[in-house]
CSV table of C-alpha atoms in Angstrom, one decimal:
chain,number,residue,atom,x,y,z
A,206,MET,CA,-55.3,-35.8,90.6
A,207,ASP,CA,-55.1,-38.7,88.2
A,208,ILE,CA,-57.2,-41.8,89.2
A,209,TRP,CA,-54.5,-44.4,88.6
A,210,LEU,CA,-52.0,-42.4,90.6
A,211,ALA,CA,-54.3,-42.4,93.5
A,212,VAL,CA,-54.9,-46.0,93.0
A,213,GLN,CA,-51.0,-46.6,93.1
A,214,ALA,CA,-50.8,-44.6,96.4
A,215,PHE,CA,-53.5,-46.6,97.9
A,216,ILE,CA,-51.9,-50.0,96.9
A,217,LEU,CA,-48.4,-48.9,98.1
A,218,GLY,CA,-50.0,-47.6,101.3
A,219,VAL,CA,-51.6,-50.8,102.0
A,220,VAL,CA,-48.5,-52.9,101.2
A,221,GLU,CA,-46.4,-50.7,103.6
A,222,GLY,CA,-49.0,-50.9,106.4
A,223,LEU,CA,-49.3,-54.4,106.2
A,224,THR,CA,-45.6,-55.4,105.8
A,225,GLU,CA,-43.7,-52.9,107.9
A,226,PHE,CA,-44.2,-54.8,111.3
A,227,LEU,CA,-44.5,-58.4,109.9
A,228,PRO,CA,-41.3,-60.4,109.2
A,229,VAL,CA,-41.6,-60.4,105.6
A,230,SER,CA,-39.8,-57.3,104.3
A,231,SER,CA,-41.7,-54.1,103.8
A,232,THR,CA,-38.9,-52.6,101.6
A,233,GLY,CA,-38.6,-55.9,99.6
A,234,HIS,CA,-42.5,-55.7,99.0
A,235,GLN,CA,-42.4,-52.0,98.2
A,236,ILE,CA,-39.6,-52.5,95.7
A,237,ILE,CA,-41.5,-55.3,93.9
A,238,VAL,CA,-44.9,-54.1,93.9
A,239,ALA,CA,-44.0,-50.3,93.0
A,240,ASP,CA,-42.0,-51.9,89.9
A,241,ALA,CA,-45.0,-54.0,89.0
A,242,ILE,CA,-47.4,-51.2,88.9
A,243,GLY,CA,-45.0,-48.6,87.5
A,244,PHE,CA,-44.7,-46.2,90.3
A,245,ASP,CA,-41.1,-45.0,90.5
A,246,GLY,CA,-38.9,-41.7,89.8
A,247,GLN,CA,-38.3,-39.1,92.3
A,248,ARG,CA,-42.0,-38.9,93.5
A,249,ALA,CA,-41.6,-42.6,94.6
A,250,LYS,CA,-38.6,-41.7,97.0
A,251,ALA,CA,-40.4,-38.9,98.7
A,252,PHE,CA,-43.6,-41.1,98.9
A,253,ASN,CA,-41.8,-44.0,100.5
A,254,ILE,CA,-40.7,-41.7,103.4
A,255,ILE,CA,-44.2,-40.4,103.9
A,256,ILE,CA,-45.7,-43.9,104.2
A,257,GLN,CA,-43.0,-45.3,106.4
A,258,LEU,CA,-43.4,-42.5,108.7
A,259,ALA,CA,-47.2,-43.1,108.9
A,260,ALA,CA,-46.6,-46.8,109.6
A,261,ILE,CA,-44.3,-45.8,112.6
A,262,LEU,CA,-46.8,-43.2,113.9
A,263,ALA,CA,-49.4,-46.0,113.8
A,264,VAL,CA,-47.5,-48.3,116.2
A,265,MET,CA,-46.5,-45.4,118.5
A,266,TRP,CA,-50.3,-44.6,118.8
A,267,GLU,CA,-51.0,-48.2,119.5
A,268,TYR,CA,-48.2,-48.2,122.4
A,269,ARG,CA,-49.0,-44.7,123.5
A,270,SER,CA,-49.7,-45.7,127.1
A,271,LYS,CA,-46.3,-47.5,127.4
A,272,ILE,CA,-44.5,-44.5,125.8
A,273,ILE,CA,-46.1,-42.1,128.1
A,274,SER,CA,-45.4,-44.1,131.2
A,275,VAL,CA,-41.9,-44.3,130.1
A,276,VAL,CA,-41.6,-40.6,129.5
A,277,ILE,CA,-43.1,-39.8,132.8
A,278,GLY,CA,-41.1,-42.2,134.8
A,279,LEU,CA,-37.6,-41.5,133.1
A,280,PRO,CA,-36.4,-39.2,135.8
A,281,ARG,CA,-37.0,-41.4,138.8
A,282,GLU,CA,-38.1,-44.9,137.8
A,283,ALA,CA,-35.5,-47.6,137.2
A,284,GLU,CA,-37.7,-49.8,135.1
A,285,ALA,CA,-38.2,-46.8,132.8
A,286,GLN,CA,-34.6,-45.8,132.7
A,287,ARG,CA,-33.6,-49.5,131.9
A,288,PHE,CA,-36.2,-49.7,129.1
A,289,THR,CA,-35.0,-46.5,127.6
A,290,ALA,CA,-31.2,-47.5,127.8
A,291,ASN,CA,-31.9,-50.8,126.2
A,292,LEU,CA,-33.6,-49.0,123.3
A,293,LEU,CA,-30.6,-46.7,122.8
A,294,VAL,CA,-28.1,-49.5,123.1
A,295,ALA,CA,-30.1,-51.6,120.5
A,296,PHE,CA,-30.5,-48.5,118.2
A,297,PHE,CA,-26.7,-47.6,118.1
A,298,PRO,CA,-25.4,-50.4,115.7
A,299,ALA,CA,-28.0,-49.6,113.0
A,300,VAL,CA,-27.1,-45.9,113.1
A,301,VAL,CA,-23.4,-46.5,112.6
A,302,LEU,CA,-23.7,-49.2,109.8
A,303,GLY,CA,-26.7,-47.3,108.3
A,304,LEU,CA,-25.0,-43.8,107.9
A,305,THR,CA,-21.7,-45.8,106.8
A,306,PHE,CA,-23.3,-47.9,104.0
A,307,ALA,CA,-26.9,-46.5,103.2
A,308,ASP,CA,-25.8,-45.1,99.9
A,309,LEU,CA,-23.9,-48.1,98.7
A,310,ILE,CA,-26.8,-50.4,99.7
A,311,GLU,CA,-29.4,-48.4,97.9
A,312,LYS,CA,-27.2,-48.2,94.8
A,313,TRP,CA,-26.3,-51.8,94.7
A,314,LEU,CA,-28.8,-53.8,96.4
A,315,PHE,CA,-32.1,-52.2,95.9
A,316,ASN,CA,-33.3,-54.5,93.3
A,317,PRO,CA,-35.9,-57.5,93.1
A,318,ILE,CA,-33.3,-60.3,92.7
A,319,THR,CA,-31.5,-59.2,95.9
A,320,VAL,CA,-34.9,-58.8,97.5
A,321,ALA,CA,-36.1,-62.4,96.5
A,322,THR,CA,-32.8,-64.1,97.5
A,323,ALA,CA,-33.0,-62.4,100.8
A,324,LEU,CA,-36.6,-63.5,101.4
A,325,VAL,CA,-35.9,-67.1,100.7
A,326,VAL,CA,-32.7,-67.1,102.8
A,327,GLY,CA,-34.6,-65.3,105.6
A,328,GLY,CA,-37.4,-67.6,105.5
A,329,VAL,CA,-35.1,-70.8,105.9
A,330,VAL,CA,-33.3,-69.0,108.9
A,331,MET,CA,-36.8,-68.5,110.5
A,332,LEU,CA,-37.8,-71.9,110.1
A,333,TRP,CA,-34.5,-73.1,111.6
A,334,ALA,CA,-35.0,-70.5,114.5
A,335,GLU,CA,-38.7,-71.8,115.2
A,336,LYS,CA,-37.5,-75.6,115.4
A,337,ARG,CA,-34.8,-74.8,117.9
A,338,THR,CA,-35.7,-75.2,121.6
A,339,HIS,CA,-36.3,-71.9,123.0
A,340,THR,CA,-34.7,-70.9,126.5
A,341,ILE,CA,-36.6,-67.8,127.6
A,342,ALA,CA,-34.7,-65.5,129.7
A,343,ALA,CA,-36.9,-62.4,129.3
A,344,GLU,CA,-40.7,-62.8,129.3
A,345,THR,CA,-41.4,-59.3,128.8
A,346,VAL,CA,-39.6,-56.1,127.2
A,347,ASP,CA,-39.1,-54.9,130.9
A,348,ASP,CA,-37.1,-58.2,131.8
A,349,MET,CA,-34.3,-57.4,129.1
A,350,ASN,CA,-30.9,-56.4,130.0
A,351,TRP,CA,-28.5,-54.4,127.9
A,352,LYS,CA,-26.6,-57.3,126.5
A,353,GLN,CA,-29.7,-58.9,125.1
A,354,ALA,CA,-30.7,-55.4,123.7
A,355,LEU,CA,-27.2,-54.9,122.0
A,356,LYS,CA,-27.6,-58.4,120.4
A,357,VAL,CA,-30.9,-57.5,118.9
A,358,GLY,CA,-29.6,-54.2,117.8
A,359,CYS,CA,-26.8,-56.1,116.0
A,360,ALA,CA,-29.2,-58.3,114.5
A,361,GLN,CA,-31.2,-55.4,113.2
A,362,CYS,CA,-28.3,-54.4,111.0
A,363,LEU,CA,-29.0,-57.4,108.7
A,364,ALA,CA,-32.0,-55.5,107.6
A,365,LEU,CA,-30.0,-53.1,105.7
A,366,VAL,CA,-30.0,-55.8,103.0
A,367,PRO,CA,-33.4,-55.2,101.4
A,368,GLY,CA,-35.6,-58.3,101.6
A,369,THR,CA,-34.1,-59.5,104.9
A,370,SER,CA,-36.8,-57.6,106.8
A,371,ARG,CA,-36.1,-55.4,109.9
A,372,SER,CA,-38.8,-57.1,111.8
A,373,ALA,CA,-37.7,-60.5,111.0
A,374,SER,CA,-34.1,-59.7,112.0
A,375,THR,CA,-35.1,-58.4,115.3
A,376,ILE,CA,-38.0,-60.7,116.2
A,377,ILE,CA,-35.9,-64.0,115.2
A,378,GLY,CA,-32.8,-62.5,116.8
A,379,GLY,CA,-34.6,-61.9,120.0
A,380,LEU,CA,-35.8,-65.5,120.0
A,381,PHE,CA,-32.1,-66.7,119.4
A,382,PHE,CA,-31.0,-64.4,122.4
A,383,GLY,CA,-33.6,-65.6,125.0
A,384,LEU,CA,-36.7,-63.4,124.5
A,385,SER,CA,-40.2,-64.8,124.5
A,386,ARG,CA,-42.2,-64.5,121.3
A,387,LYS,CA,-44.1,-61.6,122.7
A,388,ALA,CA,-41.1,-59.7,124.2
A,389,ALA,CA,-39.2,-60.2,120.8
A,390,THR,CA,-42.1,-58.9,118.8
A,391,GLU,CA,-42.9,-55.9,121.0
A,392,PHE,CA,-39.3,-55.0,121.4
A,393,SER,CA,-39.1,-55.2,117.5
A,394,PHE,CA,-41.9,-52.5,117.6
A,395,PHE,CA,-40.4,-50.4,120.1
A,396,LEU,CA,-37.0,-50.5,118.4
A,397,ALA,CA,-38.6,-49.6,115.3
A,398,MET,CA,-39.5,-46.2,116.6
A,399,PRO,CA,-36.3,-44.5,116.9
A,400,THR,CA,-34.8,-46.5,114.0
A,401,MET,CA,-37.4,-45.5,111.4
A,402,ILE,CA,-37.9,-42.0,112.7
A,403,GLY,CA,-34.3,-41.5,112.3
A,404,ALA,CA,-34.2,-42.9,108.9
A,405,ALA,CA,-37.2,-40.9,107.9
A,406,VAL,CA,-35.6,-37.5,109.1
A,407,TYR,CA,-32.3,-38.4,107.5
A,408,SER,CA,-34.2,-39.4,104.2
A,409,PHE,CA,-36.1,-36.1,104.5
A,410,TYR,CA,-33.1,-34.1,104.8
A,411,LYS,CA,-31.3,-35.9,102.1
A,412,HIS,CA,-34.3,-35.7,99.6
A,413,ARG,CA,-36.0,-32.4,100.8
A,414,GLU,CA,-36.0,-30.9,97.5
A,415,LEU,CA,-38.6,-33.7,96.5
A,416,PHE,CA,-41.2,-32.3,98.8
A,417,ALA,CA,-41.1,-28.8,97.2
A,418,ASN,CA,-43.8,-29.8,94.8
A,419,GLY,CA,-47.4,-29.2,96.2
A,420,ASP,CA,-48.9,-31.1,93.5
A,421,ASP,CA,-47.9,-34.4,95.1
A,422,LEU,CA,-49.6,-33.6,98.4
A,423,PRO,CA,-52.8,-35.5,97.7
A,424,VAL,CA,-50.8,-38.5,96.6
A,425,PHE,CA,-48.9,-38.3,100.0
A,426,ALA,CA,-51.9,-37.8,101.9
A,427,ILE,CA,-53.6,-41.0,100.4
A,428,GLY,CA,-50.4,-43.1,101.1
A,429,PHE,CA,-50.1,-41.6,104.6
A,430,VAL,CA,-53.7,-42.5,105.8
A,431,THR,CA,-53.7,-45.9,104.1
A,432,SER,CA,-50.4,-46.9,105.6
A,433,PHE,CA,-51.4,-45.6,109.0
A,434,VAL,CA,-54.7,-47.6,109.1
A,435,PHE,CA,-53.2,-50.9,107.7
A,436,ALA,CA,-50.1,-50.7,109.9
A,437,MET,CA,-52.4,-50.4,113.1
A,438,LEU,CA,-54.4,-53.3,111.8
A,439,ALA,CA,-51.4,-55.3,111.2
A,440,VAL,CA,-49.8,-54.9,114.7
A,441,ARG,CA,-52.9,-55.8,116.5
A,442,ALA,CA,-53.3,-58.9,114.3
A,443,LEU,CA,-49.8,-60.0,114.7
A,444,LEU,CA,-50.0,-59.8,118.5
A,445,LYS,CA,-53.0,-61.9,118.6
A,446,PHE,CA,-51.5,-64.3,116.1
A,447,ILE,CA,-48.3,-65.0,118.0
A,448,ALA,CA,-50.1,-65.7,121.2
A,449,ASN,CA,-50.9,-69.3,119.9
A,450,ASN,CA,-48.9,-69.7,116.8
A,451,SER,CA,-45.3,-69.6,115.5
A,452,TYR,CA,-43.6,-67.5,112.8
A,453,ALA,CA,-43.3,-70.6,110.5
A,454,VAL,CA,-46.3,-69.3,108.3
A,455,PHE,CA,-44.3,-66.2,107.6
A,456,ALA,CA,-41.3,-68.1,106.8
A,457,TRP,CA,-43.0,-70.2,104.2
A,458,TYR,CA,-44.6,-67.1,102.8
A,459,ARG,CA,-41.1,-65.6,102.4
A,460,ILE,CA,-39.8,-68.6,100.7
A,461,VAL,CA,-42.6,-69.0,98.3
A,462,PHE,CA,-42.8,-65.5,97.4
A,463,GLY,CA,-39.0,-65.2,96.8
A,464,LEU,CA,-38.8,-68.3,94.8
A,465,LEU,CA,-41.7,-67.1,92.5
A,466,ILE,CA,-39.8,-63.9,91.8
A,467,LEU,CA,-36.7,-66.0,91.1
A,468,ALA,CA,-38.5,-68.4,88.9
A,469,THR,CA,-40.1,-65.7,86.7
A,470,TRP,CA,-36.8,-64.2,86.3
A,471,GLN,CA,-34.9,-67.6,85.4
A,472,LEU,CA,-37.7,-68.6,83.0
A,473,GLY,CA,-37.7,-65.2,81.3
A,474,PHE,CA,-41.2,-64.2,82.1
A,475,VAL,CA,-40.0,-61.0,83.7
A,476,ASP,CA,-36.5,-59.4,83.4
A,477,TRP,CA,-36.3,-58.4,87.1
A,478,SER,CA,-32.5,-57.9,86.8
A,479,SER,CA,-33.1,-54.8,84.6
A,480,VAL,CA,-35.5,-53.2,87.2
A,481,GLY,CA,-34.1,-50.0,88.7
A,482,ASP,CA,-31.4,-49.6,86.2
């Protein structure tokens, strides 16, 4: 296997793992970094499916005790039934809009300019959300009701625009709708499980011919393992961070990063508008 190809796989695995569950847009970072290092084409589409699946498997492993307890308690425990119902309710809006508009969004919005703009706008919204007075109605994910879950699910739909960030949409949406920081963050993690697995299965079926080439298996393996490890580290670090801090640092990161991309484009240093054409 080509050494540079292995390095590209490692870099993108790190990017996916670190950004998937942080409110900074993993898709946006993947688009920009992949373009910067020249990782594109049909292989890139298949590779992205693999590393996103690895990231979600990492968070499922991290929360395996909760998942097992819910599955075991589902037939008879009201708390497990309510938690499962909330996830299904929150998952539904993204399924409907995703299946309806996914192809159009991928065609017209998957470019660095859209990503940069969404990063900046999302960062401003995050700062505004953090400055608001928080009225907490649900301290933990088990305290949530179906109306709060549905609202978070609707907020998740904003993440169909690349650069918005699924994590940012659900976490900040959760704060708006009365969840504590811990509840909003953990519900974002749990909601990612059916959402990302569903997206991975759909993408795998849609692009199944891309996996027929066995020569790409080493590249996929590097990306998978790297994404899994760094996603687990990111999830643990985020939960520790939010215990005593706000999301403002992520908001400022989004704004600075987005403005940097837009500035390099406007000043003619990089023709981001042509990327992906």
